[in-house]
């Protein structure tokens, strides 16, 4: 009997000690009895549960095909989503599009039309959710419903009216009817100031070529940077994308009325191609070849905006994709400034101001 009491007392004391330790350690000892150490996250780790790197390899041809499948299904009972199609393909091929064929997307579309949902198709795909979130951050502002001005077919005075459309509503960064050339130079080395990688796509063109806002957003940066020269930074309305346009023209780099805080629409003229930069002194042409440096930064958390681990993606294929939609512009002979010919109205994403 005495032995049983002693054992009972000892067990009670041990239990009290365990509870005390659990409280002191914030419950970690108690929780670790049920979960492995690998599953436990600190408070800081829980707060940083967002994407920290994206490698965008989707070719222009795949984007075009996925978009066409999306558009063609608008009047069908089963509607296809171009971002879902691309995310599925990336998850299936391990983000390797080296052997891409349109047939691959057509087969996915046919399977969905046959009754399978994307949720069912991706149930066992470990990385589909990652690719869908990443590709949505890149492409979500590119396609949707919008209204655009068009010239009345029977009007002799050039009268315009608004038409509702669905499809590609983002624009090439180079205005319509202006020549340019480019190649995939993302990641190439740069040495001015310090050794670093090139985090954009250089579009070679003529000085003064009107530069276009790819997407609607808010101007966050405007002014001189010793690396980018005269440059513009525009944040998308959903805050996921930061567009960077650099090396703008000496003396007349920007559209005259543009300032920080302005809201711009996709297709607006924002500046002019030049060769400024590589100087601590403002308004200096130290870039040999006139070109636009165009970059896109992804922002899943505000801490990523300006830090040592920013996410800049390769936009070469995106520039190729957007080449089919270029904003037509006209010059004001008095001010020498350019503006768009056809306006656009688009529905802003939820949560934007």
mmCIF file of C-alpha atoms in Angstrom:
data_model
loop_
_atom_site.group_PDB
_atom_site.id
_atom_site.type_symbol
_atom_site.label_atom_id
_atom_site.label_comp_id
_atom_site.label_asym_id
_atom_site.label_seq_id
_atom_site.Cartn_x
_atom_site.Cartn_y
_atom_site.Cartn_z
ATOM 1 C CA UNK A 1 0.000 0.000 0.000
ATOM 2 C CA UNK A 2 2.797 2.422 0.972
ATOM 3 C CA UNK A 3 4.647 1.576 -2.214
ATOM 4 C CA UNK A 4 1.563 2.345 -4.273
ATOM 5 C CA UNK A 5 1.152 5.719 -2.537
ATOM 6 C CA UNK A 6 4.778 6.583 -3.126
ATOM 7 C CA UNK A 7 4.459 5.659 -6.785
ATOM 8 C CA UNK A 8 1.311 7.726 -7.074
ATOM 9 C CA UNK A 9 2.978 10.695 -5.392
ATOM 10 C CA UNK A 10 6.030 10.357 -7.590
ATOM 11 C CA UNK A 11 3.894 10.268 -10.717
ATOM 12 C CA UNK A 12 2.020 13.367 -9.562
ATOM 13 C CA UNK A 13 5.263 15.211 -8.950
ATOM 14 C CA UNK A 14 6.568 14.218 -12.384
ATOM 15 C CA UNK A 15 3.359 15.375 -14.005
ATOM 16 C CA UNK A 16 3.579 18.752 -12.267
ATOM 17 C CA UNK A 17 7.202 19.133 -13.373
ATOM 18 C CA UNK A 18 6.290 18.289 -16.989
ATOM 19 C CA UNK A 19 3.440 20.781 -17.008
ATOM 20 C CA UNK A 20 5.713 23.432 -15.515
ATOM 21 C CA UNK A 21 8.372 22.828 -18.158
ATOM 22 C CA UNK A 22 5.770 22.917 -20.899
ATOM 23 C CA UNK A 23 4.579 26.311 -19.687
ATOM 24 C CA UNK A 24 8.128 27.677 -19.368
ATOM 25 C CA UNK A 25 9.055 26.535 -22.853
ATOM 26 C CA UNK A 26 5.910 27.885 -24.446
ATOM 27 C CA UNK A 27 4.379 24.468 -24.851
ATOM 28 C CA UNK A 28 7.123 23.239 -27.175
ATOM 29 C CA UNK A 29 7.933 20.082 -25.166
ATOM 30 C CA UNK A 30 4.278 19.108 -24.980
ATOM 31 C CA UNK A 31 3.667 19.766 -28.677
ATOM 32 C CA UNK A 32 6.786 17.828 -29.655
ATOM 33 C CA UNK A 33 5.231 14.700 -28.147
ATOM 34 C CA UNK A 34 2.738 14.760 -31.019
ATOM 35 C CA UNK A 35 4.676 16.405 -33.870
ATOM 36 C CA UNK A 36 8.187 15.838 -35.166
ATOM 37 C CA UNK A 37 10.738 18.619 -34.740
ATOM 38 C CA UNK A 38 10.678 19.233 -38.512
ATOM 39 C CA UNK A 39 7.014 20.233 -38.407
ATOM 40 C CA UNK A 40 7.465 22.826 -35.678
ATOM 41 C CA UNK A 41 7.794 26.448 -36.802
ATOM 42 C CA UNK A 42 8.855 29.472 -34.863
ATOM 43 C CA UNK A 43 6.616 32.524 -34.846
ATOM 44 C CA UNK A 44 8.953 34.216 -37.323
ATOM 45 C CA UNK A 45 8.813 31.225 -39.657
ATOM 46 C CA UNK A 46 5.014 31.195 -39.572
ATOM 47 C CA UNK A 47 4.934 34.887 -40.421
ATOM 48 C CA UNK A 48 7.233 34.309 -43.410
ATOM 49 C CA UNK A 49 5.144 31.648 -45.119
ATOM 50 C CA UNK A 50 5.240 33.163 -48.609
ATOM 51 C CA UNK A 51 6.998 32.444 -51.911
ATOM 52 C CA UNK A 52 10.634 33.517 -51.930
ATOM 53 C CA UNK A 53 11.775 32.517 -55.419
ATOM 54 C CA UNK A 54 10.230 32.086 -58.869
ATOM 55 C CA UNK A 55 11.933 30.741 -61.993
ATOM 56 C CA UNK A 56 9.685 31.666 -64.921
ATOM 57 C CA UNK A 57 10.389 29.480 -67.956
ATOM 58 C CA UNK A 58 7.053 29.523 -69.799
ATOM 59 C CA UNK A 59 7.638 30.148 -73.538
ATOM 60 C CA UNK A 60 5.686 32.733 -75.509
ATOM 61 C CA UNK A 61 4.088 29.979 -77.589
ATOM 62 C CA UNK A 62 2.624 28.282 -74.492
ATOM 63 C CA UNK A 63 1.210 31.572 -73.196
ATOM 64 C CA UNK A 64 -0.397 32.284 -76.567
ATOM 65 C CA UNK A 65 -1.950 28.835 -76.775
ATOM 66 C CA UNK A 66 -3.238 28.864 -73.197
ATOM 67 C CA UNK A 67 -4.751 32.312 -73.722
ATOM 68 C CA UNK A 68 -6.461 31.240 -76.943
ATOM 69 C CA UNK A 69 -7.971 28.206 -75.182
ATOM 70 C CA UNK A 70 -9.183 30.526 -72.408
ATOM 71 C CA UNK A 71 -10.748 33.009 -74.858
ATOM 72 C CA UNK A 72 -12.357 30.300 -77.002
ATOM 73 C CA UNK A 73 -14.064 28.798 -73.947
ATOM 74 C CA UNK A 74 -15.771 32.028 -72.832
ATOM 75 C CA UNK A 75 -19.096 31.023 -74.393
ATOM 76 C CA UNK A 76 -18.808 27.343 -73.506
ATOM 77 C CA UNK A 77 -20.336 25.593 -70.520
ATOM 78 C CA UNK A 78 -16.885 24.690 -69.178
ATOM 79 C CA UNK A 79 -14.564 27.684 -69.105
ATOM 80 C CA UNK A 80 -10.802 27.235 -69.162
ATOM 81 C CA UNK A 81 -8.374 29.399 -67.194
ATOM 82 C CA UNK A 82 -5.094 30.095 -68.953
ATOM 83 C CA UNK A 83 -3.087 30.452 -65.722
ATOM 84 C CA UNK A 84 -4.418 27.121 -64.422
ATOM 85 C CA UNK A 85 -3.448 25.432 -67.698
ATOM 86 C CA UNK A 86 0.105 26.786 -67.553
ATOM 87 C CA UNK A 87 0.505 25.940 -63.856
ATOM 88 C CA UNK A 88 -0.687 22.376 -64.524
ATOM 89 C CA UNK A 89 1.837 21.970 -67.324
ATOM 90 C CA UNK A 90 4.673 23.363 -65.178
ATOM 91 C CA UNK A 91 3.814 21.016 -62.313
ATOM 92 C CA UNK A 92 3.640 18.069 -64.708
ATOM 93 C CA UNK A 93 6.920 18.728 -66.515
ATOM 94 C CA UNK A 94 8.925 19.982 -63.538
ATOM 95 C CA UNK A 95 8.931 23.515 -64.975
ATOM 96 C CA UNK A 96 10.878 22.291 -67.991
ATOM 97 C CA UNK A 97 9.313 23.615 -71.185
ATOM 98 C CA UNK A 98 12.174 22.560 -73.459
ATOM 99 C CA UNK A 99 9.981 20.100 -75.370
ATOM 100 C CA UNK A 100 6.773 22.140 -75.274
ATOM 101 C CA UNK A 101 4.151 21.476 -77.970
ATOM 102 C CA UNK A 102 0.695 23.046 -78.299
ATOM 103 C CA UNK A 103 -0.727 19.539 -78.231
ATOM 104 C CA UNK A 104 0.140 19.285 -74.534
ATOM 105 C CA UNK A 105 -2.229 22.128 -73.631
ATOM 106 C CA UNK A 106 -4.875 20.875 -76.062
ATOM 107 C CA UNK A 107 -4.883 17.492 -74.318
ATOM 108 C CA UNK A 108 -5.330 19.115 -70.906
ATOM 109 C CA UNK A 109 -8.192 21.238 -72.244
ATOM 110 C CA UNK A 110 -9.862 18.194 -73.778
ATOM 111 C CA UNK A 111 -9.631 16.299 -70.486
ATOM 112 C CA UNK A 112 -11.328 19.185 -68.670
ATOM 113 C CA UNK A 113 -14.038 19.439 -71.308
ATOM 114 C CA UNK A 114 -14.598 15.723 -70.791
ATOM 115 C CA UNK A 115 -15.638 16.294 -67.196
ATOM 116 C CA UNK A 116 -12.440 16.289 -65.130
ATOM 117 C CA UNK A 117 -11.911 19.339 -62.934
ATOM 118 C CA UNK A 118 -8.543 20.975 -62.426
ATOM 119 C CA UNK A 119 -8.817 20.119 -58.740
ATOM 120 C CA UNK A 120 -9.147 16.438 -59.607
ATOM 121 C CA UNK A 121 -6.319 16.569 -62.146
ATOM 122 C CA UNK A 122 -3.919 18.188 -59.678
ATOM 123 C CA UNK A 123 -4.886 16.256 -56.542
ATOM 124 C CA UNK A 124 -1.587 14.342 -56.526
ATOM 125 C CA UNK A 125 0.598 17.137 -57.933
ATOM 126 C CA UNK A 126 2.868 18.304 -55.145
ATOM 127 C CA UNK A 127 3.818 21.645 -56.695
ATOM 128 C CA UNK A 128 0.695 22.708 -58.575
ATOM 129 C CA UNK A 129 -0.429 25.152 -55.861
ATOM 130 C CA UNK A 130 3.019 26.753 -55.887
ATOM 131 C CA UNK A 131 3.030 27.238 -59.657
ATOM 132 C CA UNK A 132 -0.526 28.518 -59.677
ATOM 133 C CA UNK A 133 0.262 31.139 -57.028
ATOM 134 C CA UNK A 134 3.531 32.116 -58.718
ATOM 135 C CA UNK A 135 2.057 32.336 -62.223
ATOM 136 C CA UNK A 136 -0.954 34.241 -60.902
ATOM 137 C CA UNK A 137 1.391 36.804 -59.388
ATOM 138 C CA UNK A 138 3.025 37.226 -62.810
ATOM 139 C CA UNK A 139 0.060 37.040 -65.170
ATOM 140 C CA UNK A 140 -3.092 37.979 -63.241
ATOM 141 C CA UNK A 141 -3.153 41.541 -64.595
ATOM 142 C CA UNK A 142 -2.666 40.563 -68.228
ATOM 143 C CA UNK A 143 -6.019 39.098 -69.245
ATOM 144 C CA UNK A 144 -9.632 39.941 -68.475
ATOM 145 C CA UNK A 145 -12.640 42.012 -69.404
ATOM 146 C CA UNK A 146 -12.108 45.605 -70.492
ATOM 147 C CA UNK A 147 -13.495 48.358 -72.687
ATOM 148 C CA UNK A 148 -11.514 49.986 -75.456
ATOM 149 C CA UNK A 149 -12.088 52.939 -77.763
ATOM 150 C CA UNK A 150 -12.469 52.052 -81.435
ATOM 151 C CA UNK A 151 -13.200 54.180 -84.495
ATOM 152 C CA UNK A 152 -16.750 54.012 -85.829
ATOM 153 C CA UNK A 153 -16.617 52.114 -89.118
ATOM 154 C CA UNK A 154 -19.046 54.467 -90.850
ATOM 155 C CA UNK A 155 -17.868 57.729 -89.299
ATOM 156 C CA UNK A 156 -16.022 60.108 -91.604
ATOM 157 C CA UNK A 157 -14.892 62.358 -88.757
ATOM 158 C CA UNK A 158 -12.937 59.656 -86.885
ATOM 159 C CA UNK A 159 -15.557 59.411 -84.169
ATOM 160 C CA UNK A 160 -14.895 56.699 -81.564
ATOM 161 C CA UNK A 161 -17.034 54.530 -79.338
ATOM 162 C CA UNK A 162 -16.422 52.070 -76.515
ATOM 163 C CA UNK A 163 -16.474 48.311 -77.077
ATOM 164 C CA UNK A 164 -16.453 45.603 -74.430
ATOM 165 C CA UNK A 165 -13.826 42.924 -74.926
ATOM 166 C CA UNK A 166 -12.196 39.986 -73.210
ATOM 167 C CA UNK A 167 -8.601 38.969 -73.731
ATOM 168 C CA UNK A 168 -5.102 40.416 -73.518
ATOM 169 C CA UNK A 169 -5.251 43.863 -71.932
ATOM 170 C CA UNK A 170 -1.535 44.313 -71.141
ATOM 171 C CA UNK A 171 0.704 46.066 -73.666
ATOM 172 C CA UNK A 172 4.202 45.788 -75.060
ATOM 173 C CA UNK A 173 6.562 48.288 -73.401
ATOM 174 C CA UNK A 174 7.420 49.638 -76.881
ATOM 175 C CA UNK A 175 4.812 51.735 -78.728
ATOM 176 C CA UNK A 176 3.237 50.521 -81.968
ATOM 177 C CA UNK A 177 5.147 51.131 -85.213
ATOM 178 C CA UNK A 178 8.493 51.629 -83.448
ATOM 179 C CA UNK A 179 11.212 49.055 -84.204
ATOM 180 C CA UNK A 180 13.193 47.268 -81.515
ATOM 181 C CA UNK A 181 15.242 44.118 -81.058
ATOM 182 C CA UNK A 182 16.077 41.995 -78.036
ATOM 183 C CA UNK A 183 17.376 38.634 -76.894
ATOM 184 C CA UNK A 184 17.292 36.721 -73.622
ATOM 185 C CA UNK A 185 19.976 38.511 -71.601
ATOM 186 C CA UNK A 186 18.575 37.822 -68.128
ATOM 187 C CA UNK A 187 21.294 36.820 -65.658
ATOM 188 C CA UNK A 188 24.217 38.091 -67.704
ATOM 189 C CA UNK A 189 27.004 39.791 -65.781
ATOM 190 C CA UNK A 190 27.219 43.536 -65.233
ATOM 191 C CA UNK A 191 30.263 45.253 -63.741
ATOM 192 C CA UNK A 192 29.478 48.959 -63.302
ATOM 193 C CA UNK A 193 29.642 49.805 -59.582
ATOM 194 C CA UNK A 194 29.918 46.150 -58.549
ATOM 195 C CA UNK A 195 29.658 42.683 -60.093
ATOM 196 C CA UNK A 196 26.029 41.663 -60.452
ATOM 197 C CA UNK A 197 23.538 39.866 -62.683
ATOM 198 C CA UNK A 198 21.304 41.567 -65.223
ATOM 199 C CA UNK A 199 17.757 41.387 -63.839
ATOM 200 C CA UNK A 200 15.697 42.393 -66.846
ATOM 201 C CA UNK A 201 15.440 42.419 -70.625
ATOM 202 C CA UNK A 202 17.152 45.079 -72.753
ATOM 203 C CA UNK A 203 15.078 46.249 -75.732
ATOM 204 C CA UNK A 204 17.330 47.968 -78.274
ATOM 205 C CA UNK A 205 15.704 50.848 -80.139
ATOM 206 C CA UNK A 206 15.916 54.462 -81.264
ATOM 207 C CA UNK A 207 16.327 57.368 -78.845
ATOM 208 C CA UNK A 208 12.936 58.979 -78.269
ATOM 209 C CA UNK A 209 10.861 55.835 -78.851
ATOM 210 C CA UNK A 210 7.717 56.160 -76.668
ATOM 211 C CA UNK A 211 7.751 53.753 -73.714
ATOM 212 C CA UNK A 212 4.423 52.252 -72.687
ATOM 213 C CA UNK A 213 2.974 51.170 -69.337
ATOM 214 C CA UNK A 214 2.581 47.405 -69.680
ATOM 215 C CA UNK A 215 -0.128 47.360 -67.047
ATOM 216 C CA UNK A 216 -2.146 49.836 -65.025
ATOM 217 C CA UNK A 217 -0.747 50.838 -61.652
ATOM 218 C CA UNK A 218 0.710 53.525 -59.407
ATOM 219 C CA UNK A 219 3.986 55.346 -60.077
ATOM 220 C CA UNK A 220 6.240 54.576 -57.098
ATOM 221 C CA UNK A 221 9.612 55.776 -58.407
ATOM 222 C CA UNK A 222 10.587 58.553 -60.767
ATOM 223 C CA UNK A 223 14.013 60.133 -61.046
ATOM 224 C CA UNK A 224 17.713 59.427 -61.334
ATOM 225 C CA UNK A 225 19.511 56.251 -60.353
ATOM 226 C CA UNK A 226 23.212 55.917 -61.128
ATOM 227 C CA UNK A 227 22.698 52.420 -62.531
ATOM 228 C CA UNK A 228 19.417 52.895 -64.409
ATOM 229 C CA UNK A 229 19.757 56.585 -65.259
ATOM 230 C CA UNK A 230 16.346 58.242 -65.590
ATOM 231 C CA UNK A 231 13.924 55.506 -64.601
ATOM 232 C CA UNK A 232 10.312 54.783 -63.665
ATOM 233 C CA UNK A 233 8.945 52.236 -61.203
ATOM 234 C CA UNK A 234 5.247 51.321 -61.400
ATOM 235 C CA UNK A 235 3.394 49.050 -58.956
ATOM 236 C CA UNK A 236 0.459 47.024 -60.273
ATOM 237 C CA UNK A 237 -2.964 47.685 -58.767
ATOM 238 C CA UNK A 238 -2.956 44.320 -56.954
ATOM 239 C CA UNK A 239 0.549 45.150 -55.582
ATOM 240 C CA UNK A 240 2.022 41.854 -56.834
ATOM 241 C CA UNK A 241 4.192 43.302 -59.632
ATOM 242 C CA UNK A 242 6.712 46.132 -59.735
ATOM 243 C CA UNK A 243 7.636 47.238 -63.261
ATOM 244 C CA UNK A 244 11.006 48.900 -63.808
ATOM 245 C CA UNK A 245 11.758 51.002 -66.918
ATOM 246 C CA UNK A 246 15.319 52.373 -67.081
ATOM 247 C CA UNK A 247 17.881 54.295 -69.216
ATOM 248 C CA UNK A 248 15.283 56.816 -70.395
ATOM 249 C CA UNK A 249 16.103 59.760 -72.648
ATOM 250 C CA UNK A 250 18.379 62.609 -71.593
ATOM 251 C CA UNK A 251 16.662 65.994 -71.050
ATOM 252 C CA UNK A 252 13.179 64.635 -71.840
ATOM 253 C CA UNK A 253 12.876 61.256 -70.100
ATOM 254 C CA UNK A 254 9.205 61.241 -69.041
ATOM 255 C CA UNK A 255 5.731 61.990 -70.281
ATOM 256 C CA UNK A 256 5.355 65.644 -69.260
ATOM 257 C CA UNK A 257 2.650 65.314 -66.612
ATOM 258 C CA UNK A 258 3.946 62.121 -64.954
ATOM 259 C CA UNK A 259 4.805 62.232 -61.249
ATOM 260 C CA UNK A 260 5.147 59.905 -58.265
ATOM 261 C CA UNK A 261 1.730 58.827 -56.991
ATOM 262 C CA UNK A 262 0.049 59.065 -60.389
ATOM 263 C CA UNK A 263 -2.222 56.297 -61.549
ATOM 264 C CA UNK A 264 -1.505 55.069 -65.078
ATOM 265 C CA UNK A 265 -3.507 52.828 -67.384
ATOM 266 C CA UNK A 266 -2.155 49.962 -69.446
ATOM 267 C CA UNK A 267 -1.086 51.432 -72.781
ATOM 268 C CA UNK A 268 -0.270 54.937 -71.501
ATOM 269 C CA UNK A 269 2.907 56.672 -72.678
ATOM 270 C CA UNK A 270 5.149 57.027 -69.609
ATOM 271 C CA UNK A 271 8.551 57.967 -71.032
ATOM 272 C CA UNK A 272 11.073 57.802 -73.857
ATOM 273 C CA UNK A 273 13.866 55.386 -74.725
ATOM 274 C CA UNK A 274 17.409 56.670 -74.231
ATOM 275 C CA UNK A 275 20.828 55.703 -72.918
ATOM 276 C CA UNK A 276 21.223 57.469 -69.570
ATOM 277 C CA UNK A 277 22.869 55.890 -66.534
ATOM 278 C CA UNK A 278 26.125 54.500 -65.156
ATOM 279 C CA UNK A 279 26.901 57.836 -63.513
ATOM 280 C CA UNK A 280 26.429 59.436 -60.110
ATOM 281 C CA UNK A 281 25.851 62.713 -61.949
ATOM 282 C CA UNK A 282 22.312 63.238 -63.237
ATOM 283 C CA UNK A 283 21.347 63.410 -66.912
ATOM 284 C CA UNK A 284 24.462 61.707 -68.257
ATOM 285 C CA UNK A 285 24.577 59.373 -71.285
ATOM 286 C CA UNK A 286 27.031 56.677 -70.234
ATOM 287 C CA UNK A 287 25.185 53.777 -71.867
ATOM 288 C CA UNK A 288 26.651 53.037 -75.302
ATOM 289 C CA UNK A 289 23.657 51.396 -76.984
ATOM 290 C CA UNK A 290 20.254 53.149 -76.691
ATOM 291 C CA UNK A 291 17.806 50.723 -75.111
ATOM 292 C CA UNK A 292 15.061 50.242 -72.585
ATOM 293 C CA UNK A 293 15.875 48.095 -69.580
ATOM 294 C CA UNK A 294 12.557 46.454 -68.689
ATOM 295 C CA UNK A 295 12.174 44.404 -65.508
ATOM 296 C CA UNK A 296 9.471 42.835 -63.378
ATOM 297 C CA UNK A 297 9.789 42.200 -59.643
ATOM 298 C CA UNK A 298 7.333 39.922 -57.836
ATOM 299 C CA UNK A 299 6.194 40.884 -54.348
ATOM 300 C CA UNK A 300 4.436 38.300 -52.195
ATOM 301 C CA UNK A 301 5.212 40.187 -48.977
ATOM 302 C CA UNK A 302 6.133 43.855 -48.497
ATOM 303 C CA UNK A 303 9.429 42.830 -46.892
ATOM 304 C CA UNK A 304 10.522 41.681 -50.372
ATOM 305 C CA UNK A 305 10.127 45.096 -51.995
ATOM 306 C CA UNK A 306 13.630 46.383 -51.282
ATOM 307 C CA UNK A 307 15.933 43.773 -49.783
ATOM 308 C CA UNK A 308 18.770 41.379 -50.604
ATOM 309 C CA UNK A 309 16.384 38.652 -51.753
ATOM 310 C CA UNK A 310 14.175 40.447 -54.275
ATOM 311 C CA UNK A 311 12.407 38.297 -56.867
ATOM 312 C CA UNK A 312 13.131 39.490 -60.399
ATOM 313 C CA UNK A 313 11.975 37.183 -63.171
ATOM 314 C CA UNK A 314 13.130 36.637 -66.746
ATOM 315 C CA UNK A 315 10.689 38.699 -68.849
ATOM 316 C CA UNK A 316 12.095 37.879 -72.298
ATOM 317 C CA UNK A 317 9.243 35.502 -73.197
ATOM 318 C CA UNK A 318 6.709 37.909 -71.701
ATOM 319 C CA UNK A 319 7.976 40.720 -73.957
ATOM 320 C CA UNK A 320 7.606 38.381 -76.942
ATOM 321 C CA UNK A 321 4.085 37.512 -75.800
ATOM 322 C CA UNK A 322 3.069 41.168 -75.414
ATOM 323 C CA UNK A 323 4.438 42.163 -78.813
ATOM 324 C CA UNK A 324 1.067 41.294 -80.356
ATOM 325 C CA UNK A 325 -0.580 44.114 -78.374
ATOM 326 C CA UNK A 326 1.166 47.452 -78.891
ATOM 327 C CA UNK A 327 -0.290 50.840 -78.010
ATOM 328 C CA UNK A 328 -0.718 53.283 -80.880
ATOM 329 C CA UNK A 329 0.508 56.781 -80.016
ATOM 330 C CA UNK A 330 0.371 60.312 -81.450
ATOM 331 C CA UNK A 331 2.756 63.259 -81.041
ATOM 332 C CA UNK A 332 1.757 66.701 -79.824
ATOM 333 C CA UNK A 333 3.606 68.996 -82.225
ATOM 334 C CA UNK A 334 3.669 71.838 -79.701
ATOM 335 C CA UNK A 335 4.888 70.051 -76.568
ATOM 336 C CA UNK A 336 6.735 67.243 -78.429
ATOM 337 C CA UNK A 337 5.097 64.846 -75.978
ATOM 338 C CA UNK A 338 3.300 61.667 -77.011
ATOM 339 C CA UNK A 339 -0.003 60.201 -75.860
ATOM 340 C CA UNK A 340 -2.065 57.130 -76.673
ATOM 341 C CA UNK A 341 -4.631 57.175 -79.490
ATOM 342 C CA UNK A 342 -7.139 54.705 -78.038
ATOM 343 C CA UNK A 343 -8.140 54.763 -74.371
ATOM 344 C CA UNK A 344 -8.883 51.680 -72.307
ATOM 345 C CA UNK A 345 -11.135 51.122 -69.301
ATOM 346 C CA UNK A 346 -10.615 48.081 -67.126
ATOM 347 C CA UNK A 347 -12.097 46.790 -63.900
ATOM 348 C CA UNK A 348 -9.680 47.183 -61.027
ATOM 349 C CA UNK A 349 -8.886 44.081 -58.942
ATOM 350 C CA UNK A 350 -10.550 43.668 -55.584
ATOM 351 C CA UNK A 351 -8.641 45.244 -52.736
ATOM 352 C CA UNK A 352 -7.072 48.011 -54.849
ATOM 353 C CA UNK A 353 -7.615 51.639 -53.884
#
